Coordinates of C-alpha atoms and ligand atoms in Angstrom, one line a residue:
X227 CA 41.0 53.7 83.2
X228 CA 41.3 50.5 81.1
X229 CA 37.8 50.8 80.7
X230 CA 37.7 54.4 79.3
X231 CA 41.0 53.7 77.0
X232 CA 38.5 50.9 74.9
X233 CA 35.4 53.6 75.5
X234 CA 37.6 56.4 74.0
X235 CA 39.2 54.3 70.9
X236 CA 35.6 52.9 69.9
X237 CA 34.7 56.3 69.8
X238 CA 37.0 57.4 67.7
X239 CA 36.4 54.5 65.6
X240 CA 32.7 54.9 65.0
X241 CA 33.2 58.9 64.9
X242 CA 35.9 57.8 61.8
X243 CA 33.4 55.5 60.1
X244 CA 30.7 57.9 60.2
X245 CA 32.3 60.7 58.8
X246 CA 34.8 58.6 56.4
X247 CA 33.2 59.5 52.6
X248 CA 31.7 56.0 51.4
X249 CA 33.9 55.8 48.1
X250 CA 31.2 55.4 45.2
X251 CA 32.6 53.6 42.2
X252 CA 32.7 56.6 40.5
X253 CA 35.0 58.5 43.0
X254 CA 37.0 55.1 42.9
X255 CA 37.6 55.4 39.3
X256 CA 39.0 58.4 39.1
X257 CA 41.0 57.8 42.6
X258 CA 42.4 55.1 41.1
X259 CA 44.6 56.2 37.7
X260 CA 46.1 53.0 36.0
X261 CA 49.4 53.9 34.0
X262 CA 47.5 51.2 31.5
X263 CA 44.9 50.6 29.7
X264 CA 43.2 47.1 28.3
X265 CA 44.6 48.3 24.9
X266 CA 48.1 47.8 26.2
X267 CA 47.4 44.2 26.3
X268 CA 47.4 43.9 22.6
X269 CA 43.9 44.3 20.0
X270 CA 44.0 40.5 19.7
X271 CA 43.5 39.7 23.3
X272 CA 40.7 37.8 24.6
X273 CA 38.8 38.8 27.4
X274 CA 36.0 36.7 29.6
X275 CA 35.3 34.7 32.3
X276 CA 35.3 31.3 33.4
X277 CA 32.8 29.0 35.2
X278 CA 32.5 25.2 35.6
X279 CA 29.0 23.5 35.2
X280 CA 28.4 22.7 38.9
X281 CA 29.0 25.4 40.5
X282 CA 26.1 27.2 38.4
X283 CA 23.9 25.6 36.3
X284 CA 21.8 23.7 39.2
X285 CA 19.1 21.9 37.8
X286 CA 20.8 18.5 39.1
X287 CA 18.1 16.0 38.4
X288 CA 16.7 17.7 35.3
X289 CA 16.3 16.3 32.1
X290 CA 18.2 13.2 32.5
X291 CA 20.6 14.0 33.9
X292 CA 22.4 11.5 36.4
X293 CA 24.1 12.3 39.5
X294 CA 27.8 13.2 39.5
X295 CA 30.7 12.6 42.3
X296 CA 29.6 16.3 43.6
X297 CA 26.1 15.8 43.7
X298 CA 26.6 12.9 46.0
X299 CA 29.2 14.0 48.1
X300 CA 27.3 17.8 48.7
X301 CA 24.2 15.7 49.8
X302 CA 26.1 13.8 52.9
X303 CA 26.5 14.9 56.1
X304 CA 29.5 17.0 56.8
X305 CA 31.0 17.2 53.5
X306 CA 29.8 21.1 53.0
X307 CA 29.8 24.2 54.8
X308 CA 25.8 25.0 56.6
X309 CA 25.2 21.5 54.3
X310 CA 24.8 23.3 51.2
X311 CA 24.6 21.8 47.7
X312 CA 25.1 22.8 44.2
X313 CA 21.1 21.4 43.6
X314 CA 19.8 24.8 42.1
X315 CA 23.1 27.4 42.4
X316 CA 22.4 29.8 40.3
X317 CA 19.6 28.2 37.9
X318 CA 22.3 28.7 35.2
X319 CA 20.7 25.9 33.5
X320 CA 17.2 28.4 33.2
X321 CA 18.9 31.9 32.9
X322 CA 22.0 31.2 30.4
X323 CA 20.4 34.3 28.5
X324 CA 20.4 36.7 30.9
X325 CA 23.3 35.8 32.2
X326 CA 25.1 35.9 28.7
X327 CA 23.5 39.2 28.2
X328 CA 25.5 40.0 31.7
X329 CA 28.7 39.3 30.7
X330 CA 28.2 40.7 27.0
X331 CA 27.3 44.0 29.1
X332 CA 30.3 43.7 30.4
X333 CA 32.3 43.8 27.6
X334 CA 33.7 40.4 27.7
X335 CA 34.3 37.9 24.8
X336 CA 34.9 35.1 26.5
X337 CA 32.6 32.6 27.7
X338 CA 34.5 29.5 29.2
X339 CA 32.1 26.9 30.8
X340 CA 33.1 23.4 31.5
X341 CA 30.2 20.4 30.6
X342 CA 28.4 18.2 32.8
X343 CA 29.4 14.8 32.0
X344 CA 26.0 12.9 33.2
X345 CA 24.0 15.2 32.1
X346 CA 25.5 14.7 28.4
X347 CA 25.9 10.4 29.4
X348 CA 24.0 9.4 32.0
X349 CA 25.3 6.0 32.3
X350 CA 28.9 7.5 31.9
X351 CA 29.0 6.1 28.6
X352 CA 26.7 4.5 26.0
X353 CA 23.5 6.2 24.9
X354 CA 23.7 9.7 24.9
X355 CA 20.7 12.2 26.3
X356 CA 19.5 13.8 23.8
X357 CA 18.6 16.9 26.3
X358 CA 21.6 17.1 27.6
X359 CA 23.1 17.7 24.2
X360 CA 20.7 20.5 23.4
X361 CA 21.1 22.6 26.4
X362 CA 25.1 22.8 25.2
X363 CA 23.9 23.7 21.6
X364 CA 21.5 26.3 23.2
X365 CA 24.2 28.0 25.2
X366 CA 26.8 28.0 22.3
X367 CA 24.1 29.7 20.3
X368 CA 23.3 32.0 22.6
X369 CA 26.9 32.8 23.2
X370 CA 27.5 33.0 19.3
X371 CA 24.6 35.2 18.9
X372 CA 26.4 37.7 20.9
X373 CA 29.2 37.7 19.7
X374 CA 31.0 35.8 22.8
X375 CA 33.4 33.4 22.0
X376 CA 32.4 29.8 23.5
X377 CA 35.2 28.1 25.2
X378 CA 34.7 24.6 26.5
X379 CA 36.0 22.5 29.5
X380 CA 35.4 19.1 28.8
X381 CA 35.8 17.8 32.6
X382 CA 35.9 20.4 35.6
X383 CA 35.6 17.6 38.5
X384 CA 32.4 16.2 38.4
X385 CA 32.5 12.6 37.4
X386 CA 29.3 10.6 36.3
X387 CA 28.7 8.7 40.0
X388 CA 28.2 5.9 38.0
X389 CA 31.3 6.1 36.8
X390 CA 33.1 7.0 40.4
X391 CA 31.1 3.0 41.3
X392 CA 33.3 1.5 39.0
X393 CA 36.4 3.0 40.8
X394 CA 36.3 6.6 38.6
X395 CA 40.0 8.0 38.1
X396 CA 41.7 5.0 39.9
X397 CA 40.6 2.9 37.2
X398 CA 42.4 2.7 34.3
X399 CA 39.2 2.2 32.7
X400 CA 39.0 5.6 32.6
X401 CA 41.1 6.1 29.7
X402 CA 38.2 4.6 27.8
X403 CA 35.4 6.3 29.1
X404 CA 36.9 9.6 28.9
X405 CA 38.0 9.3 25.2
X406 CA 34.5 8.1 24.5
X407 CA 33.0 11.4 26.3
X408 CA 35.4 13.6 24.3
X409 CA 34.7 11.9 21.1
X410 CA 30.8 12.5 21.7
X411 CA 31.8 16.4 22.7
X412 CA 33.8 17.4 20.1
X413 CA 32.0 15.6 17.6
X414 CA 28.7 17.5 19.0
X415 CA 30.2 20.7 18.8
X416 CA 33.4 21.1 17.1
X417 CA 31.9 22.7 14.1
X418 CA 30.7 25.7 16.4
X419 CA 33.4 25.4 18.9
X420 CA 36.7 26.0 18.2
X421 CA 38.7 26.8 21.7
X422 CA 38.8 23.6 23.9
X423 CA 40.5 23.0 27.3
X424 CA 40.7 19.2 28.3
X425 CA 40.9 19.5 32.3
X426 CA 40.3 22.4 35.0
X427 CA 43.5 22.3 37.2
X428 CA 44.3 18.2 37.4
X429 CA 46.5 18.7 40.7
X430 CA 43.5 20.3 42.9
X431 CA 40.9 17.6 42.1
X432 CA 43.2 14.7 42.1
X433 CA 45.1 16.1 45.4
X434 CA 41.4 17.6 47.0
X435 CA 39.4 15.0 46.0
X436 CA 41.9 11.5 46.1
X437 CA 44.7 12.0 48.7
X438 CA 42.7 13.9 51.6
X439 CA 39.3 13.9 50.5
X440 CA 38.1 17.2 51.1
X441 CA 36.4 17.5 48.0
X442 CA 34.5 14.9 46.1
X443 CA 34.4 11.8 45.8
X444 CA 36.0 12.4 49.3
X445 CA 39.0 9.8 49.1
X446 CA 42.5 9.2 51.2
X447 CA 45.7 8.0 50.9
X448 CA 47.9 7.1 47.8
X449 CA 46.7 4.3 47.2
X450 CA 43.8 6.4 46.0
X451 CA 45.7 9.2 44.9
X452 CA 48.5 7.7 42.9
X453 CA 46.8 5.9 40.1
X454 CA 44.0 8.5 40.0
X455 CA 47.2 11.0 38.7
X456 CA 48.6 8.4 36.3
X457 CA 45.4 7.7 34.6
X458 CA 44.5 11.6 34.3
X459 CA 47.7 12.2 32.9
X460 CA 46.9 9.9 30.3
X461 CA 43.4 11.4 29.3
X462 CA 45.1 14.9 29.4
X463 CA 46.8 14.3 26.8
X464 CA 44.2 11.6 24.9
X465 CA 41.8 14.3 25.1
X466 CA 44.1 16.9 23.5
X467 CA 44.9 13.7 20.3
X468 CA 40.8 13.0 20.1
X469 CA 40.6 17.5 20.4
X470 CA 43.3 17.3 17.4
X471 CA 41.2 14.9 15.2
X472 CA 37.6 15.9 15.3
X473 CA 38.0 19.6 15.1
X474 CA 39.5 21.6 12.2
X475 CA 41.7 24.8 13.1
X476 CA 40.9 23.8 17.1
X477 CA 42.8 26.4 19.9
X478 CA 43.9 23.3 22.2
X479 CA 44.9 23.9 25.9
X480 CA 44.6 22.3 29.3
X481 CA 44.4 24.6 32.6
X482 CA 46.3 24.1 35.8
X483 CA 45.9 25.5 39.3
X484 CA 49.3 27.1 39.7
X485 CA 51.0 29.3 42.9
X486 CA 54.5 30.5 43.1
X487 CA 55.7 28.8 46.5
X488 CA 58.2 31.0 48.5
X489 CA 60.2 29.6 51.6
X490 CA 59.5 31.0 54.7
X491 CA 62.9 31.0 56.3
X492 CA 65.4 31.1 53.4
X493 CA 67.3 28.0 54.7
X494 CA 68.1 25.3 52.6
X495 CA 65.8 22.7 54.5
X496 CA 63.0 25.1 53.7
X497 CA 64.2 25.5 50.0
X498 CA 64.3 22.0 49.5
X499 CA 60.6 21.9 50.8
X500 CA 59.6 24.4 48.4
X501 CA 60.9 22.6 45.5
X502 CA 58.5 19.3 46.6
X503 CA 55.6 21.5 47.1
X504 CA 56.2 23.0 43.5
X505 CA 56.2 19.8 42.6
X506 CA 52.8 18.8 44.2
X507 CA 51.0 22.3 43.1
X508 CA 52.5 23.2 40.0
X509 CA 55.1 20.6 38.1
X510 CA 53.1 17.2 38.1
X511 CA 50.8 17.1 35.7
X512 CA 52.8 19.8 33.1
X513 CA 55.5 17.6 32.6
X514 CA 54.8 14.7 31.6
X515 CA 52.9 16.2 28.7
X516 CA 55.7 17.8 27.7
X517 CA 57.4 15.0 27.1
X518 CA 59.8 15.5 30.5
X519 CA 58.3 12.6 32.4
X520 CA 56.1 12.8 36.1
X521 CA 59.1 15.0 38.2
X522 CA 60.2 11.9 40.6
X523 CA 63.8 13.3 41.2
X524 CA 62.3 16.7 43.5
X525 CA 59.8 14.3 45.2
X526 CA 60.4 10.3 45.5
X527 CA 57.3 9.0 47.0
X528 CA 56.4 9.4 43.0
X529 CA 58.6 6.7 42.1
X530 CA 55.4 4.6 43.0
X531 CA 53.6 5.8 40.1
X532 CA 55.9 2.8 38.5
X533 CA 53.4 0.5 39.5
X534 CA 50.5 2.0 37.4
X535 CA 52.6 2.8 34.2
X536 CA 52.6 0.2 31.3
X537 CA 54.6 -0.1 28.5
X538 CA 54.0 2.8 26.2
X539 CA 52.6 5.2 28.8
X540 CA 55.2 7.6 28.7
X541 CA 54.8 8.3 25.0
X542 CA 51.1 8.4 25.4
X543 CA 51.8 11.1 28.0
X544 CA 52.4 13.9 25.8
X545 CA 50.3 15.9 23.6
X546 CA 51.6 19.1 21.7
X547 CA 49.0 21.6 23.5
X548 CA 48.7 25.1 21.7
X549 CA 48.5 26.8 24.8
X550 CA 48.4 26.3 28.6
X551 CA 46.3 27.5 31.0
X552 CA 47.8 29.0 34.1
X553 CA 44.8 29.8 36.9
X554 CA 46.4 31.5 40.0
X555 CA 44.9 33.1 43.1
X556 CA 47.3 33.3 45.5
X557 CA 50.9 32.4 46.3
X558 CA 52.4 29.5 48.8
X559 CA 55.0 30.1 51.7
X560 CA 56.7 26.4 53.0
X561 CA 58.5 25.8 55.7
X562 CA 60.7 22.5 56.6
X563 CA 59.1 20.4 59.1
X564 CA 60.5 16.4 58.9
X565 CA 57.5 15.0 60.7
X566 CA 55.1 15.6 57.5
X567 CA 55.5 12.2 55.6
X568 CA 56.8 12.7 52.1
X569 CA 56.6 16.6 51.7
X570 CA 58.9 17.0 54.7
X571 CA 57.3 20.8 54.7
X572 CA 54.0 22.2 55.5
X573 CA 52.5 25.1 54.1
X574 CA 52.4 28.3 56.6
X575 CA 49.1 30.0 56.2
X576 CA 48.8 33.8 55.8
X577 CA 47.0 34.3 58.7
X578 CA 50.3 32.8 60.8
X579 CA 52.5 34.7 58.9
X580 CA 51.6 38.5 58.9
X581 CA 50.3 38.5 55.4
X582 CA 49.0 42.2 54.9
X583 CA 46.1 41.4 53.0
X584 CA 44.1 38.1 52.7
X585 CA 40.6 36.8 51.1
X586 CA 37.7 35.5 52.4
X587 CA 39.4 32.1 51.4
X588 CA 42.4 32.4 53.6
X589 CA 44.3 33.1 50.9
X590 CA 46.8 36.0 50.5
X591 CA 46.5 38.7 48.1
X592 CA 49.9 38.9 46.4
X593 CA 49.8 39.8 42.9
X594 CA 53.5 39.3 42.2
X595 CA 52.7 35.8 42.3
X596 CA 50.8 35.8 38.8
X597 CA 54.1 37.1 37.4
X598 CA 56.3 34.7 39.1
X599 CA 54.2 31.7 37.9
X600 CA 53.3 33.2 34.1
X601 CA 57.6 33.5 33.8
X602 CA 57.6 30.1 35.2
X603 CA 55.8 28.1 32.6
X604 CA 56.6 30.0 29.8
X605 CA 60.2 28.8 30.7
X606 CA 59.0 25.5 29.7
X607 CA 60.7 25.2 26.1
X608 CA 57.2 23.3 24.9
X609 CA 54.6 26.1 25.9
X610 CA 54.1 28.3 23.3
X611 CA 51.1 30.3 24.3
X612 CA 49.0 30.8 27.7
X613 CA 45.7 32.1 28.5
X614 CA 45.3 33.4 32.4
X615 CA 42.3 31.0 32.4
X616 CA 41.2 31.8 36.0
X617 CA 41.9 34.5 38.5
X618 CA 40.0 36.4 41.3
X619 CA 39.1 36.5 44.7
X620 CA 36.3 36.5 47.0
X621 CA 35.1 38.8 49.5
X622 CA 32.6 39.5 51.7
X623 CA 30.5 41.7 49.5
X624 CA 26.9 43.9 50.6
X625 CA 24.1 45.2 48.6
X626 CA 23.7 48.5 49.9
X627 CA 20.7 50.2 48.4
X628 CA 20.5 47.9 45.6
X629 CA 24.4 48.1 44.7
X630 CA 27.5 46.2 45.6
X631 CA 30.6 48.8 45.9
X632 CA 33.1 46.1 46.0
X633 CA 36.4 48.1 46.1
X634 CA 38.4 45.3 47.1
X635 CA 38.2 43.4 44.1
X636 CA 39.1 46.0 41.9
X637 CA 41.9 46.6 44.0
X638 CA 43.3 43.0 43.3
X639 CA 41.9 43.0 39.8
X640 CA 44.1 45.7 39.0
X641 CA 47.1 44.9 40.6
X642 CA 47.1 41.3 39.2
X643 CA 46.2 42.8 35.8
X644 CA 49.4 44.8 36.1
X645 CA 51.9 41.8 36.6
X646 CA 49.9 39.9 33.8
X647 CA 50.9 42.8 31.8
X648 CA 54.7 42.9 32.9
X649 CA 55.0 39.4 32.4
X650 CA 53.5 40.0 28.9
X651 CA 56.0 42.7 28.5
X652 CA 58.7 40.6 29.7
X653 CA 58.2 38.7 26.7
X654 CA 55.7 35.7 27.9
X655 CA 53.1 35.3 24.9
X656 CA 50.1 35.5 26.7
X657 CA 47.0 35.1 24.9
X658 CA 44.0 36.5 27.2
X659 CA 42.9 36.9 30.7
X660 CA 39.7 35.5 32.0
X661 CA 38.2 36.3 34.9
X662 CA 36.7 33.8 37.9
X663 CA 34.4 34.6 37.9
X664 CA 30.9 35.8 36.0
X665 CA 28.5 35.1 39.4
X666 CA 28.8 34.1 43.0
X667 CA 28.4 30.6 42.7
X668 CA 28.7 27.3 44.5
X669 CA 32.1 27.1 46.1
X670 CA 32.8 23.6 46.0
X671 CA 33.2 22.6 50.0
X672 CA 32.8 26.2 51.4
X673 CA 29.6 26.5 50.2
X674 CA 27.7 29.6 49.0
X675 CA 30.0 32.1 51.2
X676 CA 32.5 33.2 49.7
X677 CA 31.9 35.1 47.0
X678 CA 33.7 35.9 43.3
X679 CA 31.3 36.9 41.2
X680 CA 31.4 40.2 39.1
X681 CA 27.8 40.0 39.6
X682 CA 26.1 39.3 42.4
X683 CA 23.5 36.7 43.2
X684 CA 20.8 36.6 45.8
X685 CA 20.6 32.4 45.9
X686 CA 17.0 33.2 47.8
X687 CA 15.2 34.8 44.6
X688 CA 18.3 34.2 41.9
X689 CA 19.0 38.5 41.4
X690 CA 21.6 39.3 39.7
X691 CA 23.4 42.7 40.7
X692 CA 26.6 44.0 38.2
X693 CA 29.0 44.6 41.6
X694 CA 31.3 47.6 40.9
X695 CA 33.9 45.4 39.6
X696 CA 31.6 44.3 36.8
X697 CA 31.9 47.6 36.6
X698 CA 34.9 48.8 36.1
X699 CA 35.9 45.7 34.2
X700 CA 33.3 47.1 31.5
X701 CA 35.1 50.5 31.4
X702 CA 38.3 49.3 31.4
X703 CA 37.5 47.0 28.3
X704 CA 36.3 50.1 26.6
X705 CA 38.9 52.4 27.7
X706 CA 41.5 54.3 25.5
Ligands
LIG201 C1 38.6 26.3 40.5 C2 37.2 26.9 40.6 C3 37.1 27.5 42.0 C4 38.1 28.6 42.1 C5 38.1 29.3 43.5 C6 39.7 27.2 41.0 O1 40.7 26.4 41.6 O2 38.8 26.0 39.1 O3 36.3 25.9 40.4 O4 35.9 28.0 42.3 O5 39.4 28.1 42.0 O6 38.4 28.5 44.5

């Protein structure tokens, strides 16, 4: 009987999958009406995508360039998912013209790539390679000459090794060799460059790669952790002053990895964790360049900081950004729990808690998040403009016959574009929306799997397929 119950419901099942239309993109379009258009947005706003050098370009050893923290850490034992490494990704380093052409196909403007440090300094600091120079000249051209605005990242998490020997962040050091990198970079390419973001989300690569050493250089504890955030809080806003003084009329921003965090009981224990984990995820590293100070009253343990802070750091903490960059995926949901040292909480993952619809990262789709977090920044009195520099979401995508019907992602493209737009409506002066990201790419310790590309990428033979939602973004940019 029990036997015949399964039989009959996998019948159905398959029956229901074979006769179920296959939605095309085309029938998804028109399914799907949006009650907006990009034009709602504004005329003046920017739209693109953003990548990060090691997660693309490959070409690790090329050229002189030296190894980073990430090169390193991919290449020992355990660190990555199958043991992959960012060695060749997607050959971005070879095929930046195609791949330009791409996303200009796509009707994006927006070009935002972050620099390889040791490719530009191999030694960290010192004598810069000449090569590594060029390549960034030959990919602002090539975005210039298409009309695609280049915007730069100077540092999105990978470290000069050589640097990382010498103690990288948790030196104070640091302070000097990142001003002498920035120096180099905007006095390279300020003339052509004019939209630059100092750091790619400060709280995930000090927290990923310092305090629980998940992601490179693969360190533990506070003792690690702690100066690591006071010294990056000082070359956030260093970088903005050396930004300020070598390029005229420079757009000047840093990005931050932000989620709204939600309790998951609403009990005052569990509120009070929320407020320490919004300090962790979203409050640390905003503040103090703002002038407000690192948020020690919400979470104590960062009264230690103390002991890294010298006379005069606090000043040298802010910087007068012009805009902010808010990168959010997902939201968090906390729950009190007094055996977790410091954070007294721990976050409940989707999976545990009945979330309706989650990525291939574990993560939960909830696009009233972006909303949440865009109202929560811009109620900062000092931020006057932000750019949606990141958001996305992988799934598990297929070529089938030669195209990728990724229906999913337009789903949550469109439903996160929505609360970006109420939030603009709202009042928040938000400047433009870029997407993460142009190609499936190396991600970080997952590996190759999990996909967020608008175009596809076969990492066997480097083809590149537009995926529906390459797709639809293209008609949405031109739509009415
Ligand atoms: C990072 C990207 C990363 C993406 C998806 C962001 O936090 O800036 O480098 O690939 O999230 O995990």
């Amino acid at each position: 009987m029990e036997r015949r119950k399964v039989l009959r419901l996998f019948f159905v099942s398959s029956l229901a999958a074979v006769i179920a239309p296959k939605l095309s993109f085309a029938q998804f379009n028109q399914l799907e009406k949006l009650d907006f258009s990009s034009l709602d947005f504004g005329t003046d706003f920017k739209w693109g995508v953003a990548t990060a050098a090691y997660q693309i370009e490959g070409a690790h050893t090329i050229d002189g360039k030296s190894p980073s923290i990430w090169d390193t850490f991919s290449h020992k034992k355990g660190t990555i998912k199958k043991g992959e490494n960012g060695d060749i990704a997607c050959d971005f380093y070879h095929s930046y013209e195609k791949d330009l052409d791409l996303l200009k196909s796509l009707n994006m403007t927006v070009f935002r790539f972050s620099i390889a440090w040791s490719r530009i300094l191999p030694n960290g600091s010192g004598t810069p390679n000449q090569s590594g120079l060029d390549f960034y000249h030959r990919v602002i051209d090539a975005c210039l000459a298409r009309g695609i605005e280049p915007w730069i990242t100077l540092y999105h998490w990978d470290l000069p090794q050589i640097l990382q020997d010498k103690g990288g962040w948790k030196n104070r050091d640091a302070v000097v060799w990142f001003s002498e990198y920035a120096n180099l970079l905007t006095k390279t390419y300020g003339e052509k460059v004019k939209n630059w973001m100092v750091f790619n989300e400060p709280s995930a690569f000090t927290a990923l790669g310092y305090l629980i050493g998940y992601h490179a250089p693969g360190l533990k504890g506070l003792k690690n952790y702690l100066p690591t955030v006071h010294h990056v809080c000082l070359c956030q806003a260093e970088g903005g002053r050396i930004i300020r003084k070598n390029v005229a009329n420079a757009n000047i921003g840093t990005t931050f990895s932000c989620s709204h965090v939600d309790v998951f009981k609403s009990e005052e224990r569990d509120g009070n964790t929320a407020n320490r984990w919004d300090v962790l995820l979203n409050r640390l590293f905003i503040e103090p360049a703002l002038g407000m100070g690192y948020p020690t009253e919400s979470l104590p343990i960062l009264r230690k900081l103390n002991k890294y802070i010298q006379p005069g750091d606090l000043e040298k903490l802010q910087f007068d950004f012009d805009f902010i960059g808010v990168q959010n995926y997902t939201r968090e949901v906390v729950k009190a729990n007094a055996f977790i040292p410091y954070m007294k909480g721990l976050e409940i993952k989707p999976v545990k808690r009945d979330a309706k619809e989650i990525t291939e990262m574990g993560w939960e789709v909830y696009p009233e998040g972006i909303y949440k977090i865009l109202k929560q920044f811009a109620a900062y009195p000092g931020v006057k403009k932000i750019f949606v520099t990141e958001n996305g979401c992988a799934f598990p995508d297929e070529v089938v016959n030669g195209k990728v019907n990724d229906t999913k992602r337009i789903d949550f493209y469109q439903r996160y574009l929505k609360e970006v737009l109420r939030a603009k409506k709202d009042g928040v002066n938000i400047g433009g929306y870029f997407s993460w990201t142009l190609l499936d790419n190396f991600e970080w310790s997952e590996g190759f799997k999990p996909r967020f590309g608008l175009v596809h990428v076969d990492f066997k033979t480097q083809k590149r397929i537009i995926k529906d939602s390459g797709y639809w973004f293209r008609d949405f940019l031109l739509s009415p």
